[in-house]
CSV table of C-alpha atoms and ligand atoms in Angstrom, one decimal:
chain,number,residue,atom,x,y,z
A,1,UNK,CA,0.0,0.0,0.0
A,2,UNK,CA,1.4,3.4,-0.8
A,3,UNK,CA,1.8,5.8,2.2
A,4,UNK,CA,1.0,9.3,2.2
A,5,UNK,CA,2.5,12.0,3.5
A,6,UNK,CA,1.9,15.5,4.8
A,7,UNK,CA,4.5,18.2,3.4
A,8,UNK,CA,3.6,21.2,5.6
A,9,UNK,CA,5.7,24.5,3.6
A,10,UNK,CA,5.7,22.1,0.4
A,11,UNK,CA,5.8,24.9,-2.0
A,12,UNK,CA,9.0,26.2,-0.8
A,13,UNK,CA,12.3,25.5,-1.9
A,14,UNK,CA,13.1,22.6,0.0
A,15,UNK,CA,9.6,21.4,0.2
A,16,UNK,CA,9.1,21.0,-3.8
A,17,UNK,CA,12.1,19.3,-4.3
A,18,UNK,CA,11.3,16.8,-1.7
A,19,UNK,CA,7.8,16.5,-3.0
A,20,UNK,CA,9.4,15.6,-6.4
A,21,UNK,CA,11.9,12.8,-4.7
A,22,UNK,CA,8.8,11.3,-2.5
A,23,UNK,CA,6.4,10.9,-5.6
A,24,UNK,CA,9.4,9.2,-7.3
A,25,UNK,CA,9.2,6.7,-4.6
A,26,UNK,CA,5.6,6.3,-5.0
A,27,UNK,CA,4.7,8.1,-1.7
A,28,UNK,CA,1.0,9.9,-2.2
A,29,UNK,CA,1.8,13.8,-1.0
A,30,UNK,CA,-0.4,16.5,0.3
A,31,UNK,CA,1.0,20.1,0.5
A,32,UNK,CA,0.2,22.1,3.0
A,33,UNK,CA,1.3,25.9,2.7
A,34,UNK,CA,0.1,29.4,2.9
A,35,UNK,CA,2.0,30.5,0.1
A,36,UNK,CA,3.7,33.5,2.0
A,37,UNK,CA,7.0,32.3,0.7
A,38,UNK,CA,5.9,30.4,-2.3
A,39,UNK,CA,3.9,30.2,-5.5
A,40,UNK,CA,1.9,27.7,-6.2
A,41,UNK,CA,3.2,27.4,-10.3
A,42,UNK,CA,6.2,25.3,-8.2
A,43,UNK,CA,3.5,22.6,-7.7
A,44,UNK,CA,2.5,22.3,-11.0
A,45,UNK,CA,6.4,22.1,-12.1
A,46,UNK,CA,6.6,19.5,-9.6
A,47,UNK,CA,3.6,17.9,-11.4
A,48,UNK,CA,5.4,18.1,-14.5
A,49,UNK,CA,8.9,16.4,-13.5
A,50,UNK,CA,7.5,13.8,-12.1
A,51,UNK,CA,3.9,13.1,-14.1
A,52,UNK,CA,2.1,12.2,-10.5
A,53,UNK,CA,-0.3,14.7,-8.9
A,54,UNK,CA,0.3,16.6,-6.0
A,55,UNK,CA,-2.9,17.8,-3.6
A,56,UNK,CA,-2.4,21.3,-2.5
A,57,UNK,CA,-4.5,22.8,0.4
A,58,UNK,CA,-3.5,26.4,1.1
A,59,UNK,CA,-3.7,27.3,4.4
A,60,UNK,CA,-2.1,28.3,7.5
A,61,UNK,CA,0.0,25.4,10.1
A,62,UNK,CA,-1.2,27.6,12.4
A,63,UNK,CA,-4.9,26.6,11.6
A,64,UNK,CA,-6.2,23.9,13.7
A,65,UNK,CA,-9.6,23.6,11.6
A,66,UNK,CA,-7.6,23.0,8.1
A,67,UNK,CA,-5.4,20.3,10.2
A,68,UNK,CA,-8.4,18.9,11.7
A,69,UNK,CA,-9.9,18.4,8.3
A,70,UNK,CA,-6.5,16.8,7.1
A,71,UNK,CA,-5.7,14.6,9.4
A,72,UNK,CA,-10.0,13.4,9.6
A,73,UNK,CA,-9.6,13.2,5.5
A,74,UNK,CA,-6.4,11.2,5.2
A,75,UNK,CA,-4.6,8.5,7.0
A,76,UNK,CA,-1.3,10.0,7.3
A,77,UNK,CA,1.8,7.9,7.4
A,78,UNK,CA,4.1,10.9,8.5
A,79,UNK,CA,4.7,14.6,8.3
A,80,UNK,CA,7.4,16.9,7.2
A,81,UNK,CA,7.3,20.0,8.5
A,82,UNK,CA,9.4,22.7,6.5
A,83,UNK,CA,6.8,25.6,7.2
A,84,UNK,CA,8.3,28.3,8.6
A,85,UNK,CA,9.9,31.7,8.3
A,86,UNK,CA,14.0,31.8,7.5
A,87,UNK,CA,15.2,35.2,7.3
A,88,UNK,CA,17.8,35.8,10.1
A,89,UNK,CA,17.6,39.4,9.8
A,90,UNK,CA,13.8,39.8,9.7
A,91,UNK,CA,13.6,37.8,13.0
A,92,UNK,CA,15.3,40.4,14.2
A,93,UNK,CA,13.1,42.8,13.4
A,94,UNK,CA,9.5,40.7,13.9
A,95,UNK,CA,10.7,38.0,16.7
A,96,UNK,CA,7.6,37.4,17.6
A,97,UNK,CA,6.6,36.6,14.0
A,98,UNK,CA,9.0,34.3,13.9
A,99,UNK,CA,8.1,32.6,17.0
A,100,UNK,CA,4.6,32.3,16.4
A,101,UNK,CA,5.5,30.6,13.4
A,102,UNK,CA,7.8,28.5,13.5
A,103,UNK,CA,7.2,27.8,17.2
A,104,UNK,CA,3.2,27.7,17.6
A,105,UNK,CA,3.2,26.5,14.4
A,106,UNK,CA,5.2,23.5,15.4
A,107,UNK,CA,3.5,22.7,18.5
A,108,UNK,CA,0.2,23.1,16.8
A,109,UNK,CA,0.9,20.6,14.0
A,110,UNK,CA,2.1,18.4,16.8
A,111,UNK,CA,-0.7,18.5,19.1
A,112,UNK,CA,-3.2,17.5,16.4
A,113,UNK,CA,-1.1,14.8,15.0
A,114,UNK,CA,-0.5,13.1,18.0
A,115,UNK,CA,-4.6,13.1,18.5
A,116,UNK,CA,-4.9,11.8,15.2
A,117,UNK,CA,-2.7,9.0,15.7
A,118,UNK,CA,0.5,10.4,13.6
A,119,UNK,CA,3.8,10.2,15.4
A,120,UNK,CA,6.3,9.8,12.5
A,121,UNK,CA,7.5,13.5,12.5
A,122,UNK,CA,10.7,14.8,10.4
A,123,UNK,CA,11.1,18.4,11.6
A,124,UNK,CA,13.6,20.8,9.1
A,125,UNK,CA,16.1,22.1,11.7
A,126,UNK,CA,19.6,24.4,10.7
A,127,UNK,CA,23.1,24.3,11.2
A,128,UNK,CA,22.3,27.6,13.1
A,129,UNK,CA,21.6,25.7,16.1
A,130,UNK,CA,25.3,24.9,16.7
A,131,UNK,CA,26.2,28.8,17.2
A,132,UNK,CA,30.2,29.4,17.0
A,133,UNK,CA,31.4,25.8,16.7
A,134,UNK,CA,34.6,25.6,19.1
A,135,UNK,CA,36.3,23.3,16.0
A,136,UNK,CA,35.1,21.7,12.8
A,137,UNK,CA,33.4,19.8,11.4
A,138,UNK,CA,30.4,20.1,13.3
A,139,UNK,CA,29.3,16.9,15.0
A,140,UNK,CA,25.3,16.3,16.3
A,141,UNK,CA,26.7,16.0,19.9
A,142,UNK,CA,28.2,19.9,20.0
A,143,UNK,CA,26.6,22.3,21.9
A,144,UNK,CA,23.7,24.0,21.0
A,145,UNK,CA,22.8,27.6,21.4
A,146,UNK,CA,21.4,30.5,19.3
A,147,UNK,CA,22.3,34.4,18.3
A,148,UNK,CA,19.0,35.3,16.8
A,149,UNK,CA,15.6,35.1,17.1
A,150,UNK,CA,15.5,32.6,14.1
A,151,UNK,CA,17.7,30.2,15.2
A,152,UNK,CA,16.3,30.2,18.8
A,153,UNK,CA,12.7,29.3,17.3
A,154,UNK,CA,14.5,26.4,15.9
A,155,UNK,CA,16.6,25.8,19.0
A,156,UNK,CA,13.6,25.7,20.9
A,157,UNK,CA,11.6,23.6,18.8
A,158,UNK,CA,14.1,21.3,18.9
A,159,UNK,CA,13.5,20.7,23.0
A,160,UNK,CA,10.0,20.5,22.6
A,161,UNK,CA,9.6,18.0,20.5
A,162,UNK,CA,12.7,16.4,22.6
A,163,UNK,CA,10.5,16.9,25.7
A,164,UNK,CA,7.4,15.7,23.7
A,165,UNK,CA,9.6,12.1,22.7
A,166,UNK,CA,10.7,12.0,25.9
A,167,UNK,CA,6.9,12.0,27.1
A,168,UNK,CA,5.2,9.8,24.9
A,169,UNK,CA,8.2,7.6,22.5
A,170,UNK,CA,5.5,6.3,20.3
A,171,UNK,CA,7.2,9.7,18.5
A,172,UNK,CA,9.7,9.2,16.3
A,173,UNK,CA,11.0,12.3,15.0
A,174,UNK,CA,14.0,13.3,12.6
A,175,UNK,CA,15.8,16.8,13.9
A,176,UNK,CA,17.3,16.9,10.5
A,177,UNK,CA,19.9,20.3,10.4
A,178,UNK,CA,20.6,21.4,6.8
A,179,UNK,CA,24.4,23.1,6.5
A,180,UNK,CA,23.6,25.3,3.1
A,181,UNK,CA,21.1,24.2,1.0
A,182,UNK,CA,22.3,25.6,-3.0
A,183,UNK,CA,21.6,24.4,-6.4
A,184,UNK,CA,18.3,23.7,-7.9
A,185,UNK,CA,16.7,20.6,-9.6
A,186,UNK,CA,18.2,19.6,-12.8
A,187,UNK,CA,15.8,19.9,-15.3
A,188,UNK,CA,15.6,23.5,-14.4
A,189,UNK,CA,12.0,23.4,-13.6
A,190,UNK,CA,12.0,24.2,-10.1
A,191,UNK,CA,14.3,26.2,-7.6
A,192,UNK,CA,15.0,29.1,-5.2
A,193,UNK,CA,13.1,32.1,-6.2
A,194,UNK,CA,13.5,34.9,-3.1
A,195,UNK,CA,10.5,37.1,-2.7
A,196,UNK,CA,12.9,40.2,-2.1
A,197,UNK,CA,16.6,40.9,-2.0
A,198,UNK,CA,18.2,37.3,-1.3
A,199,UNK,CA,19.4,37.5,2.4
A,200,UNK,CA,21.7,33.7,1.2
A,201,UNK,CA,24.2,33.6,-0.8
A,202,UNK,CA,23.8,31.7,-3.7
A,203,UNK,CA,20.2,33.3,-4.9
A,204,UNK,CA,22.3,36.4,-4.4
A,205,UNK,CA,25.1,35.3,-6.8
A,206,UNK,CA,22.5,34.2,-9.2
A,207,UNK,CA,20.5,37.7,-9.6
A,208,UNK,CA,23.8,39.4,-10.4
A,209,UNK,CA,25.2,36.9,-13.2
A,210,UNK,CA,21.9,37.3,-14.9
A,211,UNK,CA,21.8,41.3,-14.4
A,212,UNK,CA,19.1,41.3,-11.7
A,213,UNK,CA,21.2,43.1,-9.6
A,214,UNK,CA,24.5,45.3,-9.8
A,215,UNK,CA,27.3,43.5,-7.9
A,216,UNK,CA,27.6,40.9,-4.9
A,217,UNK,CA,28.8,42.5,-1.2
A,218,UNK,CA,31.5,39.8,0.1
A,219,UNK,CA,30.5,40.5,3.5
A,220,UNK,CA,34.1,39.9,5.3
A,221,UNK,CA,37.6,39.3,3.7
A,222,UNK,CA,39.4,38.7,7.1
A,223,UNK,CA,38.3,35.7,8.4
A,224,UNK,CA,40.6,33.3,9.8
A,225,UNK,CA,40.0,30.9,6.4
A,226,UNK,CA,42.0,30.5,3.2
A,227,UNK,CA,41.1,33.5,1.9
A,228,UNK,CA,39.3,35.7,4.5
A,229,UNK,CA,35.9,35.1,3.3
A,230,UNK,CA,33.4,33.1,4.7
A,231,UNK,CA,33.4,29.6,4.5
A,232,UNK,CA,30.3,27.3,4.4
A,233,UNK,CA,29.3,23.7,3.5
A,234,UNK,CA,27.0,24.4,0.5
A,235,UNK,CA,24.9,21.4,0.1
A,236,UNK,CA,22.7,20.1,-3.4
A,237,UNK,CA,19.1,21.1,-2.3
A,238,UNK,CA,18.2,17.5,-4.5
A,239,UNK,CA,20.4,15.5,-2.2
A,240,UNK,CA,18.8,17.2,0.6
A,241,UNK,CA,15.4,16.1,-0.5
A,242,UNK,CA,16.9,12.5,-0.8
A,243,UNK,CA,18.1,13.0,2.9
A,244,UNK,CA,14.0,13.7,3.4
A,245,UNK,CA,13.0,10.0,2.0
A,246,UNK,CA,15.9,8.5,4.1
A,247,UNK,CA,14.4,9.6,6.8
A,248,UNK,CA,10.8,8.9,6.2
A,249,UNK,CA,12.0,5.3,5.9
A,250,UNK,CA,14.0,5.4,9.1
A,251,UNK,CA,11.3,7.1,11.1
A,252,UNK,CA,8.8,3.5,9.6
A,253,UNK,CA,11.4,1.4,11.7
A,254,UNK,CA,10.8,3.3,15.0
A,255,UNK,CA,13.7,5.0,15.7
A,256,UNK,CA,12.6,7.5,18.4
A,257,UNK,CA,14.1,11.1,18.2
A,258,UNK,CA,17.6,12.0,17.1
A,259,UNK,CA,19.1,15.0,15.2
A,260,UNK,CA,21.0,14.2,12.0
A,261,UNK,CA,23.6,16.7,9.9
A,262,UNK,CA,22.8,16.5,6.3
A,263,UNK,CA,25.8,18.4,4.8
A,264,UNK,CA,28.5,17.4,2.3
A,265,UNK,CA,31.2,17.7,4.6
A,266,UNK,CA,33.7,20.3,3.8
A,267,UNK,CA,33.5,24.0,3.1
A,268,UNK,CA,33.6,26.1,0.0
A,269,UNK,CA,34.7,30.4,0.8
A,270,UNK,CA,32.7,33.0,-0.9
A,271,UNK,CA,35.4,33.9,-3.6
A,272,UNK,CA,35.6,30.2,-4.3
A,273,UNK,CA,31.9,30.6,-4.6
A,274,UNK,CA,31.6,33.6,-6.9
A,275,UNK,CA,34.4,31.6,-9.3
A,276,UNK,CA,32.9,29.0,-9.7
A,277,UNK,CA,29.5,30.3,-10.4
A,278,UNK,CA,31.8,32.7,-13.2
A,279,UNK,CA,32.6,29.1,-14.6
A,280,UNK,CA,29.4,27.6,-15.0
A,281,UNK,CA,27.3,30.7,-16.4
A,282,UNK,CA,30.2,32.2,-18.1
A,283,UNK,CA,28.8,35.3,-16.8
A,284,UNK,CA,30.8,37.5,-14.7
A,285,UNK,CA,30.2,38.0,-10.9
A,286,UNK,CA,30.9,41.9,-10.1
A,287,UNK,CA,31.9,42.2,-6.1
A,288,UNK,CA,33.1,44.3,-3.5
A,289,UNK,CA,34.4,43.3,-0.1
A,290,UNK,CA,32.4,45.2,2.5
A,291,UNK,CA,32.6,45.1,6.3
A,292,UNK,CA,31.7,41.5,8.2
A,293,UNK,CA,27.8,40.6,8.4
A,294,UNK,CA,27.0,40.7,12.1
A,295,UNK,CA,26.2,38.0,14.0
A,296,UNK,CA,28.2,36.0,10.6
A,297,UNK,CA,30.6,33.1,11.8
A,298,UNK,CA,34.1,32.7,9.9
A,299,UNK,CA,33.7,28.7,9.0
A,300,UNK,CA,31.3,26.1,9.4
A,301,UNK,CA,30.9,22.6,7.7
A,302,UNK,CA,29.3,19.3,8.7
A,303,UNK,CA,30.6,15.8,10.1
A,304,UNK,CA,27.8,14.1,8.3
A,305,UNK,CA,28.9,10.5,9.4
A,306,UNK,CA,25.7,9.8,11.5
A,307,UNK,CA,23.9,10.1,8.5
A,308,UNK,CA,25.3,8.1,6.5
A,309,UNK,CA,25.6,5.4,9.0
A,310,UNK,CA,21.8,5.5,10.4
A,311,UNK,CA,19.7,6.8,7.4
A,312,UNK,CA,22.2,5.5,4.8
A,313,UNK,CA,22.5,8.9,3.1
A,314,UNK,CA,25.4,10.8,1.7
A,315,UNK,CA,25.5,13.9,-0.5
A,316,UNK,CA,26.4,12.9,-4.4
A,317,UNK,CA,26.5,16.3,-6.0
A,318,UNK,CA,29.5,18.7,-5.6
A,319,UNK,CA,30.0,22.2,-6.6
A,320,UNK,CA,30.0,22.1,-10.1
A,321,UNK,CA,26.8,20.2,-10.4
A,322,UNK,CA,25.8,22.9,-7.8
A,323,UNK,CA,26.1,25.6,-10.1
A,324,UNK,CA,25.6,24.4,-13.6
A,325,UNK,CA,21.8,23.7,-11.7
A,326,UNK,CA,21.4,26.9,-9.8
A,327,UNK,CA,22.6,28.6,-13.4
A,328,UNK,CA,20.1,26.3,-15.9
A,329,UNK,CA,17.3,27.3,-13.0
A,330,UNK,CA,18.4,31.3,-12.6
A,331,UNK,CA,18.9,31.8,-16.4
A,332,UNK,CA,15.5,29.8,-17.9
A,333,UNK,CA,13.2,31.6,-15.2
A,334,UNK,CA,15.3,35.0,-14.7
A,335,UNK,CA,11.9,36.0,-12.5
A,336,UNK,CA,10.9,32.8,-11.1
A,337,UNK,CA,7.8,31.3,-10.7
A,338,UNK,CA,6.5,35.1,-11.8
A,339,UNK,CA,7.8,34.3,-15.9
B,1,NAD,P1,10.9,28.5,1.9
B,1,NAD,O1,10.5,29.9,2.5
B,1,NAD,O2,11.1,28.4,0.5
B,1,NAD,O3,9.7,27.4,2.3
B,1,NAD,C1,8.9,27.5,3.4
B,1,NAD,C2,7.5,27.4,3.0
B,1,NAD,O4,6.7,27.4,4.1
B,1,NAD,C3,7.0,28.4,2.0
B,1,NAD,O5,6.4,27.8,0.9
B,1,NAD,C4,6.0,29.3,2.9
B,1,NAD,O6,5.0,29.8,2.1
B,1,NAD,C5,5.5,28.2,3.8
B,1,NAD,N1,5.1,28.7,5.1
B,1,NAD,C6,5.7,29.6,6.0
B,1,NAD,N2,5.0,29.8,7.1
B,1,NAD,C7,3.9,29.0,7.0
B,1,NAD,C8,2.8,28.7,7.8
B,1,NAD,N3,2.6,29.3,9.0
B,1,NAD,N4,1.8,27.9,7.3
B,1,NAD,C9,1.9,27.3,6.1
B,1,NAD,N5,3.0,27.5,5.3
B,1,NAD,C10,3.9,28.3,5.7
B,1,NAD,O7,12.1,28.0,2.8
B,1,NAD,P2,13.1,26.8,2.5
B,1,NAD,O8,14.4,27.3,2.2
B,1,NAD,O9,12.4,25.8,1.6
B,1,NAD,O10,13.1,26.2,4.0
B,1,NAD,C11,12.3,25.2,4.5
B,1,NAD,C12,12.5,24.9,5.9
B,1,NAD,O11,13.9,24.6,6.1
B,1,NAD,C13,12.3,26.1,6.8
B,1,NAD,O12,11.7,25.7,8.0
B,1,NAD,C14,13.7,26.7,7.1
B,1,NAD,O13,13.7,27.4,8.3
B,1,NAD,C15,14.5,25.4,7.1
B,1,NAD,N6,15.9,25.7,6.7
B,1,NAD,C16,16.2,26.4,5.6
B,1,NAD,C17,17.5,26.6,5.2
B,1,NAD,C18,17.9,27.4,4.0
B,1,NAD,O14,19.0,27.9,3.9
B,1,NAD,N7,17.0,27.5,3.0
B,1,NAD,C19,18.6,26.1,6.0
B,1,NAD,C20,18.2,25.4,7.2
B,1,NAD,C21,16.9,25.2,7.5
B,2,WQD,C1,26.9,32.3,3.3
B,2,WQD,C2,28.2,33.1,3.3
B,2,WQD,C3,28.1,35.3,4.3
B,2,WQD,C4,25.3,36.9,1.3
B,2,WQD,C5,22.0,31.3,6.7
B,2,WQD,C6,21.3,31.2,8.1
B,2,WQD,C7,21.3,29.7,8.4
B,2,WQD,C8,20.7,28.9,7.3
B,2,WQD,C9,21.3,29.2,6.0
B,2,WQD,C10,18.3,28.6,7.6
B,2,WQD,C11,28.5,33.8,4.6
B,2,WQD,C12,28.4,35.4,2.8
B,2,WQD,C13,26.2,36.1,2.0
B,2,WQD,C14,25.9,38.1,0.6
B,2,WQD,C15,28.1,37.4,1.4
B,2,WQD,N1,19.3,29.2,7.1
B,2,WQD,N2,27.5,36.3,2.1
B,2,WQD,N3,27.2,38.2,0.7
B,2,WQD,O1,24.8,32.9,6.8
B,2,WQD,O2,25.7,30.6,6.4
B,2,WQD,O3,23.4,30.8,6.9
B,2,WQD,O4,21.4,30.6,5.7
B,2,WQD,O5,18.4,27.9,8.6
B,2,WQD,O6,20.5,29.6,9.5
B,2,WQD,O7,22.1,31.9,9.1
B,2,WQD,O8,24.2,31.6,4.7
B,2,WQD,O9,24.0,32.2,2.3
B,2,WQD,O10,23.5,34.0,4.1
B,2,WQD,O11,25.9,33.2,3.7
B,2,WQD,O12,29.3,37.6,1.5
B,2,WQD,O13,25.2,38.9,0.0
B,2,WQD,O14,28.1,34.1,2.3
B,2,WQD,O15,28.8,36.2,5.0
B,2,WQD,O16,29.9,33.8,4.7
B,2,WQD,P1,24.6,31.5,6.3
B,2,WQD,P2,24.3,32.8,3.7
């Protein structure tokens, strides 16, 4: 029998390119988002890639009569949660935004799967939660703490639903922490498409090489790395969506709560960034080196042995396969989901 699953934030750009990987493996997926960050046209391109349907209820987490309605309508064999807000800066600004979001938002989707039966929970957590790491790379058992009202809601989600296992272990829930998801599916149908200015990286990079935007700011050129930029562990948004259906399958064998890295493993700097995204669109990368980015931490990449050993999962795609997708996504839809 085929299982479905609930994709809360399923529009986004993690959620449709997990969508696409679960209806490859014959999983049944209901969306549910309120299209704050998102446009439904991903949907139908997810439609597309994979020729299976997708049902799409728009509506709020938050929203205990849509859940109510879900969870009475379909026999759910698991949720992913990726609904939230993301922009470190703007938490900043609207913390309590943020919070009811991403935190209420949680516990609400929590409460009402629990009383409909649904403890198989795979929760999108961030590398943000390990703060400064004291060395590199990052394994799940460093300490965890939080600069900004973003990462805190994630922070604290991550003790409830710890508290909520430790309660009631008929959960099992995956605290999966993405490093930095880049990159966009290959056939250049779906991707990142920022509502605003990109806050990240990479969607930033993109919207200069295809004359969106004037030049990039490198925010930082003495770090303590190679080069004194920044370094990250830029991760295929595809072989995070894989990571998704690894854990699905792992959360089906009862395997309680744990938290999992999903990175590649080693870090890439910004100029190493910008050059490389210069080789695959053949498009130059204007930049300036401006002051640090508060709150910004010189280096940070994963130890993602833990998930390779437990959900059997490892990041395939490097850089180059990185950009070449980010570029075929950034230079077929130069306005997104709004061409
Ligand atoms: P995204 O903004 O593209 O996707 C989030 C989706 O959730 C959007 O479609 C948005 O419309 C929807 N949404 C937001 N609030 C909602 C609500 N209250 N009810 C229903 N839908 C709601 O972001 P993304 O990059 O795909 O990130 C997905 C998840 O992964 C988020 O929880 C984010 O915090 C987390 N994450 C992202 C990154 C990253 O760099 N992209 C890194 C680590 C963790
Ligand atoms: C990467 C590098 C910047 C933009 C953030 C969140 C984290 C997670 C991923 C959700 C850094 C530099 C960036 C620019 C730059 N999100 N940079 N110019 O900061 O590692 O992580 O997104 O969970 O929680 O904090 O990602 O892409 O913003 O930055 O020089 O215009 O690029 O300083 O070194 P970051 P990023």
């Amino acid at each position: 029998m085929t299982a479905t699953i609930l994709v809360t934030g399923g529009a986004g750009y993690i959620g449709s390119h997990t969508c696409v990987e679960l209806l490859q493996k014959d999983y049944d997926v209901i969306v549910l988002d309120n299209l704050s960050n998102s446009s439904p046209e991903a949907l139908r391109r997810v439609e597309k890639i994979t020729g299976k349907s997708v049902t799409f209820v728009e509506g709020d987490v938050r929203d205990r009569n849509i859940l109510r309605e879900l969870f009475g309508r379909y026999t759910f064999d698991s949720v992913i949660h990726f609904a939230g807000l993301k922009a470190v800066g703007e938490s900043c600004q609207i913390p309590l935004d943020y919070y009811d979001n991403n935190v209420s938002g949680t516990v609400i989707l929590a409460q009402e799967m629990a009383a409909h039966g649904v403890f198989n929970l795979v929760f999108s957590s961030s590398a943000t939660v390990y703060g400064d790491p004291a060395s590199l790379p990052i394994r799940e058992d460093f300490p965890l703490s939080a600069t900004n009202p973003y990462g805190r809601s994630k922070l604290i989600i991550e003790e409830i639903l710890g508290d909520l296992y430790k309660s009631d272990n008929r959960w099992n829930v995956a605290l999966l922490r993405y490093f930095n998801p880049a990159g966009a599916h290959k056939s250049g149908l779906i991707g990142e498409d920022p509502n605003d200015i990109p806050n990240n990286l990479m969607p930033y990079i993109s919207q200069v090489a295809i004359g969106l935007r004037e030049k990039l700011s490198i925010f930082g050129s003495d770090y303590p790395t190679e080069d004194g930029t920044g370094v990250r562990d830029y991760i295929h948004v595809v072989d995070l969506a894989k990571g998704h259906a690894c854990a699905i399958e792992k959360l089906r064998t009862g395997c309680g709560l744990k938290a999992w890295n999903l990175g590649v493993g080693n870090g890439h700097s910004v100029l190493q960034m910008v050059a490389a995204f210069e080789k695959a669109s053949e498009k130059p990368v204007p930049y300036q080196l401006v002051e640090r980015r508060p709150g910004d931490i010189a280096a940070c990449w994963a130890d993602p042995a833990l998930a390779k050993q437990d959900l059997n999962w490892v990041a395939e795609k490097g850089l180059t396969e990185i950009m070449a997708d980010a570029w075929r996504w950034q230079s077929t839809n130069p306005k997104g989901y709004r061409d």
